[in-house]
Short mmCIF file of C-alpha atoms in Angstrom, two decimals:
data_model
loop_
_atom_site.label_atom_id
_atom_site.label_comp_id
_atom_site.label_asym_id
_atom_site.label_seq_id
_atom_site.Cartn_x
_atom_site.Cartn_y
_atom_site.Cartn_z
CA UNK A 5 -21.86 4.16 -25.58
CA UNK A 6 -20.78 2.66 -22.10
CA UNK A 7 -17.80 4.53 -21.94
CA UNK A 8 -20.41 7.49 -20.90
CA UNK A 9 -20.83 5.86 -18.06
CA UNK A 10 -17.90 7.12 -16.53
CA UNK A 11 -17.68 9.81 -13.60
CA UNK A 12 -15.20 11.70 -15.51
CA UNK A 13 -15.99 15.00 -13.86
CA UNK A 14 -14.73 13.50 -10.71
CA UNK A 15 -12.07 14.06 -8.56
CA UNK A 16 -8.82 11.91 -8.96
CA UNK A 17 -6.33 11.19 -6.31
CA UNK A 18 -2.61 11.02 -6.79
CA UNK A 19 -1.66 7.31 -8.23
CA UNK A 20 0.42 5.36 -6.17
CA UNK A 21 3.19 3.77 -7.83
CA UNK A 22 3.68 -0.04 -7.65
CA UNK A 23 6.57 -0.05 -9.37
CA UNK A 24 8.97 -0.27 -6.42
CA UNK A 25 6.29 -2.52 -4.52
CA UNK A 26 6.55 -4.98 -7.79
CA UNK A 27 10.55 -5.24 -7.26
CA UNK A 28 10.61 -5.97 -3.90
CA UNK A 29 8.03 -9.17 -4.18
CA UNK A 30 10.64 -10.55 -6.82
CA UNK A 31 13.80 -9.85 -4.93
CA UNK A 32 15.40 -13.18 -3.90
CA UNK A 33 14.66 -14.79 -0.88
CA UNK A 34 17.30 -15.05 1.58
CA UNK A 35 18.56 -19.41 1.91
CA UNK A 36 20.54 -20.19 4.82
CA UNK A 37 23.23 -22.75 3.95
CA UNK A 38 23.97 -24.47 7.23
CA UNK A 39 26.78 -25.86 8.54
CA UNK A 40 26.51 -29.72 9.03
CA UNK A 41 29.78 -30.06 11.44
CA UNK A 42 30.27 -28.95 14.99
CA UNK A 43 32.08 -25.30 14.58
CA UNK A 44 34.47 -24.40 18.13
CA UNK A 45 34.04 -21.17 19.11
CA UNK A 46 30.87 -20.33 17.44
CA UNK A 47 29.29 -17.28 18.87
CA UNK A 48 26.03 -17.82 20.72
CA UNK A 49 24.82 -15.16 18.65
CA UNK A 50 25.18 -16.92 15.18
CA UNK A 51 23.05 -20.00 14.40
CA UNK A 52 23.93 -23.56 12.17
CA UNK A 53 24.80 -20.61 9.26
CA UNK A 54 28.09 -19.90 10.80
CA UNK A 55 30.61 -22.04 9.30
CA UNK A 56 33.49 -20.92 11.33
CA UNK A 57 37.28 -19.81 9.85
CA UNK A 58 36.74 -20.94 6.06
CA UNK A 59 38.03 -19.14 2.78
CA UNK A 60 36.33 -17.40 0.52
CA UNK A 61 36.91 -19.75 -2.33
CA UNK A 62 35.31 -22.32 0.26
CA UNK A 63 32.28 -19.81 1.19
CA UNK A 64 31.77 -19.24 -3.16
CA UNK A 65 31.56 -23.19 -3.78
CA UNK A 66 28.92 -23.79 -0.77
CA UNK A 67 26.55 -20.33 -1.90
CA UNK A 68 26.94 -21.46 -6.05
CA UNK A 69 23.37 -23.03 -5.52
CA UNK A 70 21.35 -20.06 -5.61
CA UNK A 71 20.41 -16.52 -5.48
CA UNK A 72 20.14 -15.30 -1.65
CA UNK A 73 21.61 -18.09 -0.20
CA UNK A 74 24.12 -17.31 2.49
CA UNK A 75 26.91 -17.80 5.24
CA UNK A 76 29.13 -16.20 7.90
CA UNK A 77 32.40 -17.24 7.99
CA UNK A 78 34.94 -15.87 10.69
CA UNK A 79 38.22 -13.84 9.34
CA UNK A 80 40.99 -15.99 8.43
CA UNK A 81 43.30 -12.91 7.99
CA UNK A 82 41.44 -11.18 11.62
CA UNK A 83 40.36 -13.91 13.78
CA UNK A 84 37.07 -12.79 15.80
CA UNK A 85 35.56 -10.85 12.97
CA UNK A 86 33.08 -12.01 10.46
CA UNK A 87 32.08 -11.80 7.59
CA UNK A 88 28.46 -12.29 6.19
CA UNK A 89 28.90 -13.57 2.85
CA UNK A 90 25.63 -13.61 0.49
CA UNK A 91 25.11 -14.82 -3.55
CA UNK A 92 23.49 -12.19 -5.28
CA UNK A 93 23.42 -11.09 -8.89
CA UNK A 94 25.71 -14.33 -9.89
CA UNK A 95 28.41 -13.28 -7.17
CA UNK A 96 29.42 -13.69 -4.10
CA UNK A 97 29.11 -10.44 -2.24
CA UNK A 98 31.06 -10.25 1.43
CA UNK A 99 29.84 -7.69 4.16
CA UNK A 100 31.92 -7.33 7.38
CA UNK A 101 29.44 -8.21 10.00
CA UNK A 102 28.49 -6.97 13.87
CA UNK A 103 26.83 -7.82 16.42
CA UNK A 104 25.88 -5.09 19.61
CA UNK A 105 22.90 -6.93 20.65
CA UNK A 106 21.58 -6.23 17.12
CA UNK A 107 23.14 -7.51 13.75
CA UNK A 108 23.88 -4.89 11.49
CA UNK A 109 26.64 -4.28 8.49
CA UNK A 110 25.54 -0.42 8.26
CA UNK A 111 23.28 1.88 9.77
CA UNK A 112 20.22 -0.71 9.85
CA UNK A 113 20.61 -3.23 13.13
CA UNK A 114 18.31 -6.43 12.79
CA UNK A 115 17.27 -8.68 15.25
CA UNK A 116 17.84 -11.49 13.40
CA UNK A 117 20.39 -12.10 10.54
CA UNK A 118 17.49 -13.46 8.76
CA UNK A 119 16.17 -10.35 8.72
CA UNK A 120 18.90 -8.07 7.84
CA UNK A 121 19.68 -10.73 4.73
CA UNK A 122 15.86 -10.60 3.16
CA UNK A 123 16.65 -6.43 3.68
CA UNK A 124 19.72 -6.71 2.25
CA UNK A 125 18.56 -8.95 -0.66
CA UNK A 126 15.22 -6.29 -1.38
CA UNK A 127 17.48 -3.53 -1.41
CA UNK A 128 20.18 -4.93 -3.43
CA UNK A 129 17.70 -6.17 -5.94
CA UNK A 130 16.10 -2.42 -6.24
CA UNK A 131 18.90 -0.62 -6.79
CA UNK A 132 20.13 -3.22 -9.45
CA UNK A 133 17.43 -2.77 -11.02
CA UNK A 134 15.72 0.49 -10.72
CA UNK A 135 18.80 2.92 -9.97
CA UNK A 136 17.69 5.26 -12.91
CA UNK A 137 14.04 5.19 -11.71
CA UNK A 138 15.01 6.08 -7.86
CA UNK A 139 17.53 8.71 -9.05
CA UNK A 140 14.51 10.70 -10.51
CA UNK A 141 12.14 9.94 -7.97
CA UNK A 142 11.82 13.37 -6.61
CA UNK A 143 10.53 15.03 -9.97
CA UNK A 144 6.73 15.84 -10.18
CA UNK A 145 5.65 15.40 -5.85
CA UNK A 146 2.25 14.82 -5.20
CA UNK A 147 3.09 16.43 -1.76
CA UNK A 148 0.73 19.22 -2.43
CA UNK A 149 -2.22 16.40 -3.20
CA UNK A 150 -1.97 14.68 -0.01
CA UNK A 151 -3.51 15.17 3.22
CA UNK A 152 -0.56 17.37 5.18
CA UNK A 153 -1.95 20.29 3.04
CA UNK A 154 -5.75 19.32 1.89
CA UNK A 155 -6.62 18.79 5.87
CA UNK A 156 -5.98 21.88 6.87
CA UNK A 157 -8.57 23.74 4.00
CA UNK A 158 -10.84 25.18 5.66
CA UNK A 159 -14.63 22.77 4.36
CA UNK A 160 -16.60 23.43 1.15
CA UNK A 161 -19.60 24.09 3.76
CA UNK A 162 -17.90 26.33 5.68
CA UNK A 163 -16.06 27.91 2.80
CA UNK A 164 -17.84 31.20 3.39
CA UNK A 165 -18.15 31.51 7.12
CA UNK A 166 -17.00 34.11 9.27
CA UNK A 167 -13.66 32.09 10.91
CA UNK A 168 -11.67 33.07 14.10
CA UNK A 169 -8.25 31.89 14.15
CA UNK A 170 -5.89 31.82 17.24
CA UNK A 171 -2.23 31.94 16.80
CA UNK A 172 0.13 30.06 18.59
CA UNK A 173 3.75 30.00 19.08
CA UNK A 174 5.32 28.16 16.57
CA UNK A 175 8.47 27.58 18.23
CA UNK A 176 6.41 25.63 20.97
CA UNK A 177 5.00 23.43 18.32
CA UNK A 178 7.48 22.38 15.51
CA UNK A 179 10.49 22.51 17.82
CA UNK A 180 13.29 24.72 17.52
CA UNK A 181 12.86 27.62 14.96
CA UNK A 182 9.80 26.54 14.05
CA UNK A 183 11.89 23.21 11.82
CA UNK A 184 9.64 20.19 11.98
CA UNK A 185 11.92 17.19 13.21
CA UNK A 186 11.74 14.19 10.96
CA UNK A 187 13.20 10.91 12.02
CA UNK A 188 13.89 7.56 10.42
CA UNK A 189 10.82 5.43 11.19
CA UNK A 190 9.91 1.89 11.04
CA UNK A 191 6.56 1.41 8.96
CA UNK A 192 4.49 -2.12 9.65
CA UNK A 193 2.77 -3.36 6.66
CA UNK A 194 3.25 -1.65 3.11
CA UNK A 195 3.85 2.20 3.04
CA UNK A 196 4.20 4.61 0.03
CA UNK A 197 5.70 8.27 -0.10
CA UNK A 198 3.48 10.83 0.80
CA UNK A 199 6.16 13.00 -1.44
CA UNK A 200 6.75 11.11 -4.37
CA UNK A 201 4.08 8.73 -4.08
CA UNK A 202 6.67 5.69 -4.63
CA UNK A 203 6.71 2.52 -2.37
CA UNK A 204 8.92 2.74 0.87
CA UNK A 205 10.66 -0.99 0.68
CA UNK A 206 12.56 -3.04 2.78
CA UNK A 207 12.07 -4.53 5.89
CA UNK A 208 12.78 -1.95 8.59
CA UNK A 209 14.14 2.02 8.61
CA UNK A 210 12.56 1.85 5.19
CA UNK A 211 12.29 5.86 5.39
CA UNK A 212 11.31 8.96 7.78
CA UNK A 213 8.31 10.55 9.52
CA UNK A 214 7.87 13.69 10.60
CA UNK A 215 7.64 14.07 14.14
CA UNK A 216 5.17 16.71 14.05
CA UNK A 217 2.65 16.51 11.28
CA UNK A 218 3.47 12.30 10.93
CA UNK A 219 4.23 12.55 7.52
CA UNK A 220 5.76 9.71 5.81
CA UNK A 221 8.48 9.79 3.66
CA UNK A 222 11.62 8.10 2.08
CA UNK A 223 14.66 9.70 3.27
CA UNK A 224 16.22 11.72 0.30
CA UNK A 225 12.01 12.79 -0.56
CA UNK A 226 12.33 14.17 3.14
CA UNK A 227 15.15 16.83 1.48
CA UNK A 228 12.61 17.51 -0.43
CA UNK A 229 9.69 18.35 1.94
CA UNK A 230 8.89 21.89 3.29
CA UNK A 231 9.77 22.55 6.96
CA UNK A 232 6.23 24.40 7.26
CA UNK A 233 4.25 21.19 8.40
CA UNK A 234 1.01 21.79 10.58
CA UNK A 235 1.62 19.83 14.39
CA UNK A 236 -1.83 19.97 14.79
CA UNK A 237 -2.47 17.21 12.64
CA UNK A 238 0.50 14.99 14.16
CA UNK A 239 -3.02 12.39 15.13
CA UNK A 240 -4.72 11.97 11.69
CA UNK A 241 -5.76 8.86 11.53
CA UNK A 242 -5.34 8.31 8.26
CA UNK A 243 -7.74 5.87 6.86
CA UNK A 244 -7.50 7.39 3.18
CA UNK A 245 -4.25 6.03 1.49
CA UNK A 246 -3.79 3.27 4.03
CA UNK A 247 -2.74 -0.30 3.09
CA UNK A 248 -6.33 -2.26 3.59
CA UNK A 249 -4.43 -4.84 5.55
CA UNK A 250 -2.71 -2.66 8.06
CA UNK A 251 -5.34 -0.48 8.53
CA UNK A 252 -8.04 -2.99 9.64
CA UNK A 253 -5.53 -4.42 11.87
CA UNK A 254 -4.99 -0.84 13.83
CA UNK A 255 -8.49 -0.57 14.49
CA UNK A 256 -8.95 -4.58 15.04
CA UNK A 257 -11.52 -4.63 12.94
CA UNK A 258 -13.05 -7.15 10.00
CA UNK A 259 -13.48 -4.04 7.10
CA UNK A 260 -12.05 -0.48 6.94
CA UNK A 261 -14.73 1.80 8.78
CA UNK A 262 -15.22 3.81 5.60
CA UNK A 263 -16.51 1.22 3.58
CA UNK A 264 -19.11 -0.36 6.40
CA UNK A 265 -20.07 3.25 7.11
CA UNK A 266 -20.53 4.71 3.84
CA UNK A 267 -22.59 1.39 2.33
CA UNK A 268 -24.70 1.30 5.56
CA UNK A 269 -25.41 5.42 4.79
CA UNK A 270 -26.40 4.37 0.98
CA UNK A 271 -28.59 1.73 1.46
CA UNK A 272 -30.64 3.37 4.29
CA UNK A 273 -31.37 6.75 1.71
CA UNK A 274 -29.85 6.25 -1.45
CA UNK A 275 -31.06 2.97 -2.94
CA UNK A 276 -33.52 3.85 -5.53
CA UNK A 277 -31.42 7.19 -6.66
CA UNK A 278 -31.31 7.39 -10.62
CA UNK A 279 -27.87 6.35 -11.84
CA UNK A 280 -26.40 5.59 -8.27
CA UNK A 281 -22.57 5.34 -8.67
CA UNK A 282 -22.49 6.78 -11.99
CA UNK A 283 -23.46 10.22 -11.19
CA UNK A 284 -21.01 12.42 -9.58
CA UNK A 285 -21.09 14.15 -6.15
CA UNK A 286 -19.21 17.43 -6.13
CA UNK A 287 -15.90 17.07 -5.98
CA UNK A 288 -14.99 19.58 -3.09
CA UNK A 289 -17.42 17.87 -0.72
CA UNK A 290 -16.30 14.25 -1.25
CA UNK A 291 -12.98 15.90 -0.25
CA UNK A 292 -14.92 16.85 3.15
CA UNK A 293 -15.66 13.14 3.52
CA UNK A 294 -12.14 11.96 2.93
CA UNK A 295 -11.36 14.59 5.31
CA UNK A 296 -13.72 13.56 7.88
CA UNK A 297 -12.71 10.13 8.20
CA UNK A 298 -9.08 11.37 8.31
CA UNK A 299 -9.38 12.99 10.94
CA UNK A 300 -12.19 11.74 13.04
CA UNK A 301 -12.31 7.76 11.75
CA UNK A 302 -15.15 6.49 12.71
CA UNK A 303 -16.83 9.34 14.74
CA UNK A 304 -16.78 11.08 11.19
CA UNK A 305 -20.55 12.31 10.59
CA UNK A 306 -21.69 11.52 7.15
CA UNK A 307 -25.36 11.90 7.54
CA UNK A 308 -28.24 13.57 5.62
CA UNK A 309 -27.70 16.28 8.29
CA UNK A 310 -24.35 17.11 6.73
CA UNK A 311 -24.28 15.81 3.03
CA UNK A 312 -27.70 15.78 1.61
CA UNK A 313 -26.63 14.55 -1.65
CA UNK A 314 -25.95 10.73 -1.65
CA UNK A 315 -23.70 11.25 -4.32
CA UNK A 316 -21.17 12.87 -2.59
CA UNK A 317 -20.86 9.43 -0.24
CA UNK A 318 -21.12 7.12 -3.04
CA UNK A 319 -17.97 9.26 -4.43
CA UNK A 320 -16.17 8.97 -1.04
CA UNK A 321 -16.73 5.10 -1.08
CA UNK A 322 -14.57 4.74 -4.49
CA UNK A 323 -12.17 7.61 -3.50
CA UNK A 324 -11.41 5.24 -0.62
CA UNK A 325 -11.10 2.29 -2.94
CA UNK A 326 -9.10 4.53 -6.21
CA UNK A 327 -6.91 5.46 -3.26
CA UNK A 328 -5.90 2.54 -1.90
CA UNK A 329 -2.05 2.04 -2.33
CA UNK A 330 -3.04 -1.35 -2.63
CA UNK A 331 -6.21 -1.89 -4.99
CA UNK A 332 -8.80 -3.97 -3.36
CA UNK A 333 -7.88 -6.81 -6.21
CA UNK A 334 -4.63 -7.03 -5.57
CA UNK A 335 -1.57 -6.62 -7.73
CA UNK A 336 -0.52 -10.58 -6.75
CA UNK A 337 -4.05 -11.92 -7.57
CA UNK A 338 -4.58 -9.08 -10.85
CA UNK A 339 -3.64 -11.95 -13.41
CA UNK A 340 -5.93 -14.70 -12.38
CA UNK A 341 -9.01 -12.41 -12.28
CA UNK A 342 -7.90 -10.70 -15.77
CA UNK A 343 -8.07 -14.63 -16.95
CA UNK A 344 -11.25 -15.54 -15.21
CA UNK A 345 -13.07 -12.82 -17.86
CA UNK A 346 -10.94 -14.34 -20.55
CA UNK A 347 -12.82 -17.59 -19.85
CA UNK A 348 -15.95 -18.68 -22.16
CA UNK A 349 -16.79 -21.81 -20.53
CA UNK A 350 -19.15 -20.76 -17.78
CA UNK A 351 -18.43 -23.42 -14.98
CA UNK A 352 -14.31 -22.95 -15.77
CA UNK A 353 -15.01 -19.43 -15.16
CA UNK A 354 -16.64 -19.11 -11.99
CA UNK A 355 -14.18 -21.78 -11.06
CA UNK A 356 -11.08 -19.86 -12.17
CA UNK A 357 -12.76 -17.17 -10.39
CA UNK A 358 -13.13 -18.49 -7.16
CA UNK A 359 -9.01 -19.68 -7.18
CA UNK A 360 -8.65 -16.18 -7.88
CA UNK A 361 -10.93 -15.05 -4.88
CA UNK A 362 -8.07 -17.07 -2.90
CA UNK A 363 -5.36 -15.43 -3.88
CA UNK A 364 -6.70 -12.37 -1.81
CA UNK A 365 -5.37 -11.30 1.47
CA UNK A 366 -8.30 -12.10 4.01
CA UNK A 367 -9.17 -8.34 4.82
CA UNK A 368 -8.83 -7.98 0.86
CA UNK A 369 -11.57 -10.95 0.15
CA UNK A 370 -13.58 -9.87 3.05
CA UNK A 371 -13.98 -6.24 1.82
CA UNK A 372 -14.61 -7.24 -1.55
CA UNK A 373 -17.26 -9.60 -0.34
CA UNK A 374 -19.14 -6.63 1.72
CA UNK A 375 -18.64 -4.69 -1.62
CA UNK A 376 -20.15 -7.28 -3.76
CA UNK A 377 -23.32 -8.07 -1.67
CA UNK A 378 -24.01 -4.33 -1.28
CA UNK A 379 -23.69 -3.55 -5.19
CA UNK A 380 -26.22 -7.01 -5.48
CA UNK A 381 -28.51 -5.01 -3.65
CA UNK A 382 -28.28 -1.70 -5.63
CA UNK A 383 -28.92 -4.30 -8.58
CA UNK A 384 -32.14 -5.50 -7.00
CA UNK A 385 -33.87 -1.61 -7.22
CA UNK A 386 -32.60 -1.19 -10.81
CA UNK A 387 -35.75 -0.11 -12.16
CA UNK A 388 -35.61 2.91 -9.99
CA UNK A 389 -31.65 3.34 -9.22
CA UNK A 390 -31.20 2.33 -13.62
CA UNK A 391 -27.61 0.67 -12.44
CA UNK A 392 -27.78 -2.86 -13.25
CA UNK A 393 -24.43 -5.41 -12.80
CA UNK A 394 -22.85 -4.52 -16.00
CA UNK A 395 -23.21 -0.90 -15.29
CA UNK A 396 -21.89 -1.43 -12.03
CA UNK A 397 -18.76 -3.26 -13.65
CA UNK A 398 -18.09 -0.24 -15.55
CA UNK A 399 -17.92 1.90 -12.43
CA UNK A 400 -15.63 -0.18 -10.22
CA UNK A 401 -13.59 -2.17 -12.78
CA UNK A 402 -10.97 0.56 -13.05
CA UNK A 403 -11.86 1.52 -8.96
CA UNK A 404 -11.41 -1.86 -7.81
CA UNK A 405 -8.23 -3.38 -10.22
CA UNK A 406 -4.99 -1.93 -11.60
CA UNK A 407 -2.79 -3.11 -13.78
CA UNK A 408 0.43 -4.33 -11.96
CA UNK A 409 1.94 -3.53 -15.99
CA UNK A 410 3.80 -0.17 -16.75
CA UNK A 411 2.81 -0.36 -20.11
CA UNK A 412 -0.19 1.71 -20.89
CA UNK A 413 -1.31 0.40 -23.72
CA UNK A 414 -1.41 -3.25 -22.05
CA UNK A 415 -3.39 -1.50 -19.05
CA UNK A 416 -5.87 -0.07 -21.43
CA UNK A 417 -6.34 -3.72 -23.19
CA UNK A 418 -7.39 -4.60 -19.51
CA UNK A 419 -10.29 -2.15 -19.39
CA UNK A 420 -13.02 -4.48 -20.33
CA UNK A 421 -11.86 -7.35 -18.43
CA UNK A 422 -11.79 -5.26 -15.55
CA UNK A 423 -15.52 -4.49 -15.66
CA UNK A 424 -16.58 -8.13 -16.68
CA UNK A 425 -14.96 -9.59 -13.69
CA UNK A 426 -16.77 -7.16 -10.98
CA UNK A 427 -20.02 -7.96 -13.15
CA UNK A 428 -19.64 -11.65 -13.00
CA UNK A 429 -18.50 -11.48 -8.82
CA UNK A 430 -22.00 -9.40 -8.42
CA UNK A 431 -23.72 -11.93 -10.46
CA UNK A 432 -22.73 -14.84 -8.74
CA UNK A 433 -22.15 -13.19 -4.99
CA UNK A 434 -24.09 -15.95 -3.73
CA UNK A 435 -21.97 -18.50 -4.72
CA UNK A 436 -18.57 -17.09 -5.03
CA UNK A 437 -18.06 -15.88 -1.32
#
């Protein structure tokens, strides 16, 4: 009978895949095994890792402690080159090394050889693993679900209006020919494919954006991608389909704009509406919403004036959170909530809970405290709204948490757990946070 309770009419944006995302938090971390003597000649570019003119039987013996550790020894057969050498997979693996104010042993240059080792190590560790998987990442796009072609619908409320449209040279726009000019980028904080809705790892150059329209893609998706992009739209802001964490620090801010505008809209009209989460706005104008903070952040209007229906905000609030590449719960702190609800003992729950609470990245726990306080409100006017905590759980369980599991059947199992543990954080708001 719960199970009604369900907006299944609603609509449901593209899944980001945390496969990729998954591998790259267990790829080994890069150990430096330093040299203890005084090397001569050591470039003033290398640090205690060089260990100067030593064999490779020598550089195997020192790296035999673990996965990621590594060296850089100089040629014995070409004196003045050098050679990173790195443990990986149970081997020693040897990369000819250079240095042009920037390490690099391919196309990526690093500023530190830190850095180019924990790229190395995450991209190593992918393709071991997931070769098959990034072979067929191209198949089924959700390129046509994303923003670059849902922004530039014309709105449900304007669907019907008379519209005048001005042309413009597209050569002046797109560049040459009209051929949008994509170039590899360097993406701060955690960014999926906007083609094949995969994660974009590695450290830096991780894949290509589109100098016109912004999109944000891995390099062979960008094959892929039509050269028809729209340059208007090169300065969406993008607040839909952001990582939490990056996007709060953009706008230096303590919660995304879309959830401290969107709860403020609900509980000044929509408090005492009958089944208040539950019931579903229409799908084409929570699109709108989406569209209007996408565009126009936090000068996006949202009022009665434009959406009567407080549905149709309610729906944009867990759009935002469903869409998150990122769930709110995170994938790292998924397990110790999922065993907080497994819990009978009371006490040992909430306090299981509350470890889990710390597990969160702070804009993460921050949001999610907003969240819970607001939905402790809607609880307080259930006699008119009907949507008490358990209701509530059923809602944003599934909105809030995702399985970091492939397995279906093992993310199903989750289901219930899901909704006890937002039940038991609105419960116990107060003391949890």
């Amino acid at each position: 009978m719960a199970l009604t309770l369900f907006d299944t009419d609603e609509y449901r944006p593209p899944v980001w895949k945390s496969y990729l995302y998954q591998l790259q938090q267990e790829a080994p971390h890069p150990r430096r095994i330093t040299c203890t003597c005084e090397v001569e000649n050591r470039p003033k570019y290398y640090g205690r890792e060089f260990h100067g003119m030593i064999s490779r039987e020598a550089a195997d013996q020192l790296l035999i402690v673990a996965e990621g550790s590594y060296l850089i020894r100089e040629s014995q057969r070409q004196p003045g080159t050098y050679t990173l050498a790195l443990r990986f997979g149970s081997q020693t693996r040897n990369f000819r090394l250079y240095y042009d104010g920037k390490h690099f042993v391919g196309e990526k240059r690093f500023e530190s050889i830190h850095d180019l080792v924990t790229d190395g190590l995450i991209t190593l560790y992918i393709e071991t693993k997931a070769a098959e998987y990034i072979a067929k990442m191209t198949i089924n796009p959700i390129y046509e679900h994303v923003g670059y072609t849902t922004l530039n619908r014309e709105p449900a409320y304007k669907k019907h209006m008379p519209v005048l449209k001005e042309t413009h040279d597209e050569r002046d726009s797109t560049g040459q020919d009209g051929v949008s000019e994509k170039r590899v980028h360097t993406f701060r904080g955690p960014h999926w494919c906007e083609y094949c809705a995969n994660f974009m790892w590695g450290l830096i150059a991780q894949g290509v954006k589109c100098a016109d329209c912004g999109l944000n893609v891995h390099k062979q998706c960008s094959k892929m991608v039509p050269n028809d992009c729209k340059p208007d739209l090169k300065h969406v802001k993008k607040v839909y389909s952001c990582d939490l964490t990056t996007l709060v620090k953009a706008h230096t801010t303590k919660r995304p704009m879309v959830v401290d505008m969107c709860i403020r809209e609900i509980e000044s009209r929509g408090l005492n509406s009958e089944g208040l989460y539950r019931v579903s706005g229409f799908s084409d104008l929570i699109e709108d919403v989406k569209m209007a903070f996408d565009r126009d952040g936090e000068k996006a209007d949202i009022s009665v004036n434009m959406y009567e229906d407080i549905n149709i905000i309610t729906g944009a609030l867990k759009l935002y959170f469903r869409d998150l590449p990122i769930p709110l719960i995170t994938y790292d702190a998924y397990p110790k909530f999922i065993e907080s609800a497994k819990i009978m003992d009371p006490d040992e729950q909430l306090e299981t809970l509350h470890e889990a609470l710390k597990l969160l990245p702070p804009a993460h726990c921050e949001t999610l405290r907003y969240l819970m306080a607001h939905l402790k409100r809607v609880t307080l006017h259930e006699k008119e709204n009907l949507m008490n905590a358990e209701n509530l759980g059923i809602v944003f369980g599934p909105t809030l948490m995702r399985s970091p599991e492939l397995d279906a059947m093992a993310a199903l199992n989750d289901i219930r757990y899901q909704r006890l543990v937002v039940e038991l954080l609105i419960k116990n708001e107060d003391i949890l946070f």
